[in-house]
Amino acid sequence: MTTATDSPQVDRSICDLAHIAANEQPFPHLIHDHFIQPESYEQLRRSFPKCPPNTGPTGYSLYWSDKGYQKLLDSEPAWKALFHSFHSQAFIDWAREQFAPWWSQLGCTIDLANARYVPYREDRIDKDRETLRRVEHEPEQLWVRMDIYQGHVGYARATHVDHRRRLLSMLIYFCDQRENQMEGGELLLHDAAGVPVAQVVPRHNLMVAFPCAAQSHHSVPPIRSLAAPRNYIQVQISSSVEIWDDSAEALKRRARHSPAAAYPTHSLSSGSAASTSPDQTVGLEASAPPRLDLEESRAKLLGALRGAADITVIRNWGPLGDQLIHAGVRQLLRGVDYREIGLGQIDGARGDLAIVTGGGAWCGAHQHLPPLLPRIEKQFARTVVFPSSFDTSISTVAKVLGRTRALVFAREFVSYEGIRNLCRADVAHDTAFFFDFRQHRRPGGGTLLAFRKDAEALTDTVPPGNRDIAVDCESLDEFLWTIARHEVVKTDRAHVMIAAALLGKEVYFSASNYHKLPALAACSLQGYPVSFVPDLRVRLTDELSKGQPQAADGGSVDQRVFTSEIERLRALSDERGRVLDEVLNSRSFRIVSAFWRLRSYLSGR
């Protein structure tokens, strides 16, 4: 979708668009220590929005097409002024003059003397595509993006250059590395050999800008820890077509990456995501984000039980992912004397130590545990909340954690950073990692689409062929068997992702409506064939809806062309599995099955 609107005449003095000297090494770039007028910058900094989980390099973004973005422009005059200062002919002219000596030698193919601003809006889908789905403007008609981002623990960018249609990229920081106690997260500029030779440390009101030429390689090392988000905006001038000449710069072709490396924050292997990954490049490998150790997690969780006279495990309720959590708890506690009850059985339950099983019931979509925690604490001498994800932007979650005496375990570092100043907190693996998956491992074929359909989903639509197995399956065994018989799994459910990875499947995942999945993958699934594709659900819905294929992997066996007999047999096996799934999940099969179980039971009496 695109939208054109006329920019009103506004005061453009909010930014310093005076000519400044450019740095030439390792490639032409500008650095300005106070790019935005100080009073305006303070207004922008104080009103910097919280970015929801969404597409984009950090996984947390606001784009022009978002309701929250428009609300920000409507309610904050400083943001509106900043927006219009960039969406203007004056900004195009400034960029053209700043890098006038270099455009030609860097390989720019358009005549910038004729460059004209047009008020075009690139949507989220086109943002990540190498080419626009529909070209509406001439090459010299340029438009602007002003995107708002927040980086959290685990965010990183591998060495890359920006899209070939981008003319210029600019970053403006609304944070300070020292104030945020940020480890990592600097911008690194690389030379032609891929060696980082310049470093830009995030500071308040610092701007860096450069042409998006073939040699403009840059990266961001992983954020290992921070006390507040890495707030910044990215401003890009763009054409509707490719505007850089590769012929003089073979480095560009050598640097172009494999698709699965598109999201280095959480792309944890060298697999392929086909059409589901945007255009980036990979060069220098960044160091890995912090990871959790299974045996250290085991020691922490069992250590938290030390000295307990009696132990009660209180099961959280939820779909089959929660049953996998419970199964992992049981294997973790083998050899420990405890009793197990459900949340509906806590009336009158008392004892020395209560373990509240982990999960995601501490977020906006699911928040039934916060009101129950104080009640549990009154009935037990000690309480331990096993590894969970927490969205502390939800007031009820933050309020309860701020008052609890319990020891609370996060299962990933983003949640840990959110709760560590609210309560007695630690971090350990989700207990699903203690489950023994070996009996369920088997070769599989085809692709499983398993996207959620509840209030935690980012969108209401799901791709054709989707099956939300965390809800649709009748048992944990069926849940794991369904995953096991596939080769590739695409999902936005945390425990489908975890189970698929531990069963040896190739996994592509997108976020739900908060940080849970990217954060879990970053700290617990390094070394597994797992890749983060933020807009995977949207892309699959868009791509598969066009052709309405009969199956998620591209159609029926009869319609496909096979390159080998093995491929044909694998496709037949996958289709047989699909048919079996349909039969097993049909109402008629369940009625017949119930009849025969009842008959068998009655005949044995």
mmCIF file of C-alpha atoms in Angstrom, residues 105-311:
data_model
loop_
_atom_site.group_PDB
_atom_site.id
_atom_site.type_symbol
_atom_site.label_atom_id
_atom_site.label_comp_id
_atom_site.label_asym_id
_atom_site.label_seq_id
_atom_site.Cartn_x
_atom_site.Cartn_y
_atom_site.Cartn_z
ATOM 1 C CA GLN A 105 32.450 7.835 -8.393
ATOM 2 C CA LEU A 106 30.412 5.703 -5.995
ATOM 3 C CA GLY A 107 28.286 4.502 -8.908
ATOM 4 C CA CYS A 108 25.030 6.469 -8.585
ATOM 5 C CA THR A 109 23.203 6.104 -11.919
ATOM 6 C CA ILE A 110 20.526 8.800 -11.634
ATOM 7 C CA ASP A 111 20.895 12.487 -12.455
ATOM 8 C CA LEU A 112 20.628 14.125 -9.042
ATOM 9 C CA ALA A 113 20.436 17.569 -10.648
ATOM 10 C CA ASN A 114 16.872 16.562 -11.512
ATOM 11 C CA ALA A 115 16.134 14.948 -8.143
ATOM 12 C CA ARG A 116 12.693 15.902 -6.886
ATOM 13 C CA TYR A 117 10.937 14.985 -3.656
ATOM 14 C CA VAL A 118 7.639 13.094 -3.967
ATOM 15 C CA PRO A 119 5.386 12.277 -0.963
ATOM 16 C CA TYR A 120 5.321 8.484 -1.408
ATOM 17 C CA ARG A 121 4.867 5.985 1.420
ATOM 18 C CA GLU A 122 6.556 2.582 1.185
ATOM 19 C CA ASP A 123 4.621 -0.041 3.161
ATOM 20 C CA ARG A 124 6.060 -2.679 5.489
ATOM 21 C CA ILE A 125 6.053 -5.416 2.876
ATOM 22 C CA ASP A 126 7.938 -3.361 0.276
ATOM 23 C CA LYS A 127 10.318 -2.072 2.947
ATOM 24 C CA ASP A 128 11.900 -5.519 3.177
ATOM 25 C CA ARG A 129 11.785 -6.394 -0.525
ATOM 26 C CA GLU A 130 14.686 -5.964 -2.938
ATOM 27 C CA THR A 131 12.261 -4.454 -5.464
ATOM 28 C CA LEU A 132 8.941 -2.686 -5.058
ATOM 29 C CA ARG A 133 5.848 -4.651 -5.997
ATOM 30 C CA ARG A 134 4.688 -1.685 -8.066
ATOM 31 C CA VAL A 135 6.818 1.178 -9.411
ATOM 32 C CA GLU A 136 4.862 4.446 -9.505
ATOM 33 C CA HIS A 137 7.602 7.086 -9.911
ATOM 34 C CA GLU A 138 10.525 7.943 -12.174
ATOM 35 C CA PRO A 139 14.059 7.166 -10.883
ATOM 36 C CA GLU A 140 14.799 10.844 -10.114
ATOM 37 C CA GLN A 141 11.590 11.217 -8.107
ATOM 38 C CA LEU A 142 12.845 10.524 -4.598
ATOM 39 C CA TRP A 143 10.953 9.849 -1.394
ATOM 40 C CA VAL A 144 11.863 9.568 2.273
ATOM 41 C CA ARG A 145 11.378 7.113 5.143
ATOM 42 C CA MET A 146 11.667 8.187 8.788
ATOM 43 C CA ASP A 147 11.486 4.974 10.818
ATOM 44 C CA ILE A 148 11.506 4.775 14.622
ATOM 45 C CA TYR A 149 13.331 1.879 16.324
ATOM 46 C CA GLN A 150 14.213 0.468 19.711
ATOM 47 C CA GLY A 151 16.994 -2.078 20.194
ATOM 48 C CA HIS A 152 16.966 -4.499 23.137
ATOM 49 C CA VAL A 153 19.361 -7.129 24.479
ATOM 50 C CA GLY A 154 20.411 -9.444 21.653
ATOM 51 C CA TYR A 155 19.891 -6.888 18.866
ATOM 52 C CA ALA A 156 22.701 -6.940 16.294
ATOM 53 C CA ARG A 157 23.279 -6.413 12.586
ATOM 54 C CA ALA A 158 25.819 -8.386 10.585
ATOM 55 C CA THR A 159 27.927 -6.539 8.035
ATOM 56 C CA HIS A 160 25.678 -5.291 5.251
ATOM 57 C CA VAL A 161 24.840 -2.570 2.763
ATOM 58 C CA ASP A 162 21.361 -1.142 2.404
ATOM 59 C CA HIS A 163 18.851 -1.733 -0.404
ATOM 60 C CA ARG A 164 20.011 -0.862 -3.913
ATOM 61 C CA ARG A 165 17.186 1.672 -4.328
ATOM 62 C CA ARG A 166 18.289 3.664 -1.275
ATOM 63 C CA LEU A 167 20.300 6.803 -1.998
ATOM 64 C CA LEU A 168 21.226 7.819 1.548
ATOM 65 C CA SER A 169 20.891 6.425 5.072
ATOM 66 C CA MET A 170 20.934 8.529 8.229
ATOM 67 C CA LEU A 171 20.818 7.446 11.875
ATOM 68 C CA ILE A 172 19.990 9.790 14.758
ATOM 69 C CA TYR A 173 20.408 8.461 18.303
ATOM 70 C CA PHE A 174 18.013 9.301 21.132
ATOM 71 C CA CYS A 175 20.035 7.498 23.790
ATOM 72 C CA ASP A 176 23.494 7.422 25.321
ATOM 73 C CA GLN A 177 25.532 4.248 25.598
ATOM 74 C CA ARG A 178 26.974 5.183 28.979
ATOM 75 C CA GLU A 179 23.673 6.358 30.487
ATOM 76 C CA ASN A 180 21.952 3.195 29.267
ATOM 77 C CA GLN A 181 24.761 1.004 30.646
ATOM 78 C CA MET A 182 24.819 -0.523 27.184
ATOM 79 C CA GLU A 183 27.351 -3.211 26.339
ATOM 80 C CA GLY A 184 27.601 -3.525 22.544
ATOM 81 C CA GLY A 185 25.281 -1.786 20.096
ATOM 82 C CA GLU A 186 27.860 0.511 18.455
ATOM 83 C CA LEU A 187 27.747 1.250 14.718
ATOM 84 C CA LEU A 188 30.818 -0.164 12.965
ATOM 85 C CA LEU A 189 31.977 1.055 9.549
ATOM 86 C CA HIS A 190 33.961 -1.470 7.487
ATOM 87 C CA ASP A 191 36.608 -1.172 4.811
ATOM 88 C CA ALA A 192 36.632 -3.088 1.515
ATOM 89 C CA ALA A 193 38.196 -6.117 3.217
ATOM 90 C CA GLY A 194 35.351 -6.284 5.729
ATOM 91 C CA VAL A 195 37.473 -4.996 8.606
ATOM 92 C CA PRO A 196 35.740 -2.528 10.972
ATOM 93 C CA VAL A 197 37.910 0.602 10.983
ATOM 94 C CA ALA A 198 35.546 3.189 12.523
ATOM 95 C CA GLN A 199 33.162 3.017 15.445
ATOM 96 C CA VAL A 200 30.206 5.289 16.211
ATOM 97 C CA VAL A 201 29.081 5.116 19.849
ATOM 98 C CA PRO A 202 25.406 6.064 20.431
ATOM 99 C CA ARG A 203 25.132 9.471 22.098
ATOM 100 C CA HIS A 204 22.298 11.922 22.484
ATOM 101 C CA ASN A 205 21.504 13.867 19.291
ATOM 102 C CA LEU A 206 24.338 12.244 17.350
ATOM 103 C CA MET A 207 23.737 11.892 13.610
ATOM 104 C CA VAL A 208 25.633 9.736 11.143
ATOM 105 C CA ALA A 209 24.801 9.626 7.400
ATOM 106 C CA PHE A 210 26.290 7.994 4.303
ATOM 107 C CA PRO A 211 25.424 7.126 0.689
ATOM 108 C CA CYS A 212 24.058 3.606 0.285
ATOM 109 C CA ALA A 213 26.779 2.658 -2.187
ATOM 110 C CA ALA A 214 28.278 -0.776 -2.662
ATOM 111 C CA GLN A 215 31.242 -0.025 -0.399
ATOM 112 C CA SER A 216 29.205 1.391 2.510
ATOM 113 C CA HIS A 217 29.446 -1.748 4.655
ATOM 114 C CA HIS A 218 28.366 -1.340 8.265
ATOM 115 C CA SER A 219 27.291 -3.510 11.183
ATOM 116 C CA VAL A 220 26.123 -3.449 14.808
ATOM 117 C CA PRO A 221 27.657 -5.873 17.344
ATOM 118 C CA PRO A 222 25.155 -7.588 19.674
ATOM 119 C CA ILE A 223 23.780 -5.673 22.627
ATOM 120 C CA ARG A 224 24.812 -7.854 25.544
ATOM 121 C CA SER A 225 23.140 -5.841 28.285
ATOM 122 C CA LEU A 226 21.450 -2.481 28.822
ATOM 123 C CA ALA A 227 19.295 -0.638 31.324
ATOM 124 C CA ALA A 228 17.112 1.158 28.753
ATOM 125 C CA PRO A 229 16.394 0.612 25.033
ATOM 126 C CA ARG A 230 18.707 1.774 22.231
ATOM 127 C CA ASN A 231 16.369 4.454 20.843
ATOM 128 C CA TYR A 232 17.084 5.808 17.372
ATOM 129 C CA ILE A 233 15.502 6.810 14.095
ATOM 130 C CA GLN A 234 16.620 5.859 10.598
ATOM 131 C CA VAL A 235 15.993 8.279 7.765
ATOM 132 C CA GLN A 236 16.447 7.076 4.184
ATOM 133 C CA ILE A 237 16.178 8.793 0.820
ATOM 134 C CA SER A 238 15.027 6.317 -1.793
ATOM 135 C CA SER A 239 14.201 5.872 -5.431
ATOM 136 C CA SER A 240 11.686 3.345 -6.712
ATOM 137 C CA VAL A 241 14.312 1.383 -8.688
ATOM 138 C CA GLU A 242 17.927 0.272 -8.251
ATOM 139 C CA ILE A 243 20.199 3.289 -8.592
ATOM 140 C CA TRP A 244 23.717 1.905 -8.022
ATOM 141 C CA ASP A 245 26.028 0.476 -10.670
ATOM 142 C CA ASP A 246 27.604 -2.818 -9.648
ATOM 143 C CA SER A 247 30.036 -3.106 -12.525
ATOM 144 C CA ALA A 248 32.682 -0.930 -10.882
ATOM 145 C CA GLU A 249 32.213 -2.598 -7.520
ATOM 146 C CA ALA A 250 32.463 -6.402 -7.586
ATOM 147 C CA LEU A 251 32.624 -6.293 -3.808
ATOM 148 C CA LYS A 252 28.895 -5.764 -3.791
ATOM 149 C CA ARG A 253 28.208 -9.115 -5.452
ATOM 150 C CA ARG A 254 30.707 -10.959 -3.262
ATOM 151 C CA ALA A 255 29.123 -9.502 -0.152
ATOM 152 C CA ARG A 256 25.513 -10.383 -0.906
ATOM 153 C CA HIS A 257 24.304 -12.856 1.643
ATOM 154 C CA SER A 258 22.374 -16.065 1.860
ATOM 155 C CA PRO A 259 18.738 -15.391 2.779
ATOM 156 C CA ALA A 260 18.795 -17.040 6.192
ATOM 157 C CA ALA A 261 21.416 -14.568 7.418
ATOM 158 C CA ALA A 262 19.044 -11.679 6.891
ATOM 159 C CA TYR A 263 18.375 -11.290 10.614
ATOM 160 C CA PRO A 264 21.706 -11.793 12.366
ATOM 161 C CA THR A 265 20.196 -11.037 15.754
ATOM 162 C CA HIS A 266 18.444 -14.406 15.744
ATOM 163 C CA SER A 267 19.401 -16.128 12.479
ATOM 164 C CA LEU A 268 21.341 -18.893 14.071
ATOM 165 C CA SER A 269 22.377 -21.013 11.111
ATOM 166 C CA SER A 270 23.120 -20.908 7.431
ATOM 167 C CA GLY A 271 19.799 -22.309 6.217
ATOM 168 C CA SER A 272 17.623 -20.811 3.503
ATOM 169 C CA ALA A 273 14.332 -18.997 3.974
ATOM 170 C CA ALA A 274 13.444 -18.824 0.289
ATOM 171 C CA SER A 275 11.335 -15.752 -0.348
ATOM 172 C CA THR A 276 10.869 -14.878 3.314
ATOM 173 C CA SER A 277 14.073 -12.878 3.916
ATOM 174 C CA PRO A 278 14.789 -9.280 2.932
ATOM 175 C CA ASP A 279 17.824 -7.848 1.208
ATOM 176 C CA GLN A 280 20.900 -7.516 3.372
ATOM 177 C CA THR A 281 24.521 -8.651 3.213
ATOM 178 C CA VAL A 282 26.787 -10.632 5.455
ATOM 179 C CA GLY A 283 30.498 -10.141 5.869
ATOM 180 C CA LEU A 284 32.281 -9.969 9.200
ATOM 181 C CA GLU A 285 30.717 -12.268 11.763
ATOM 182 C CA ALA A 286 29.461 -10.538 14.887
ATOM 183 C CA SER A 287 29.999 -12.127 18.307
ATOM 184 C CA ALA A 288 27.072 -14.171 19.573
ATOM 185 C CA PRO A 289 24.463 -12.723 21.947
ATOM 186 C CA PRO A 290 24.563 -14.024 25.539
ATOM 187 C CA ARG A 291 23.240 -17.548 25.861
ATOM 188 C CA LEU A 292 21.862 -19.653 28.680
ATOM 189 C CA ASP A 293 23.522 -22.876 29.795
ATOM 190 C CA LEU A 294 21.288 -25.879 30.448
ATOM 191 C CA GLU A 295 23.229 -27.334 33.364
ATOM 192 C CA GLU A 296 23.661 -23.941 34.983
ATOM 193 C CA SER A 297 19.916 -23.410 34.639
ATOM 194 C CA ARG A 298 19.266 -26.830 36.194
ATOM 195 C CA ALA A 299 21.499 -25.956 39.146
ATOM 196 C CA LYS A 300 19.774 -22.580 39.645
ATOM 197 C CA LEU A 301 16.260 -23.997 39.576
ATOM 198 C CA LEU A 302 16.999 -26.955 41.840
ATOM 199 C CA GLY A 303 19.029 -24.702 44.128
ATOM 200 C CA ALA A 304 15.970 -22.482 44.599
ATOM 201 C CA LEU A 305 14.181 -25.487 46.186
ATOM 202 C CA ARG A 306 16.913 -26.231 48.709
ATOM 203 C CA GLY A 307 15.708 -26.602 52.301
ATOM 204 C CA ALA A 308 12.014 -26.917 51.466
ATOM 205 C CA ALA A 309 10.073 -29.128 53.871
ATOM 206 C CA ASP A 310 7.430 -29.786 51.230
ATOM 207 C CA ILE A 311 7.013 -28.683 47.612
#
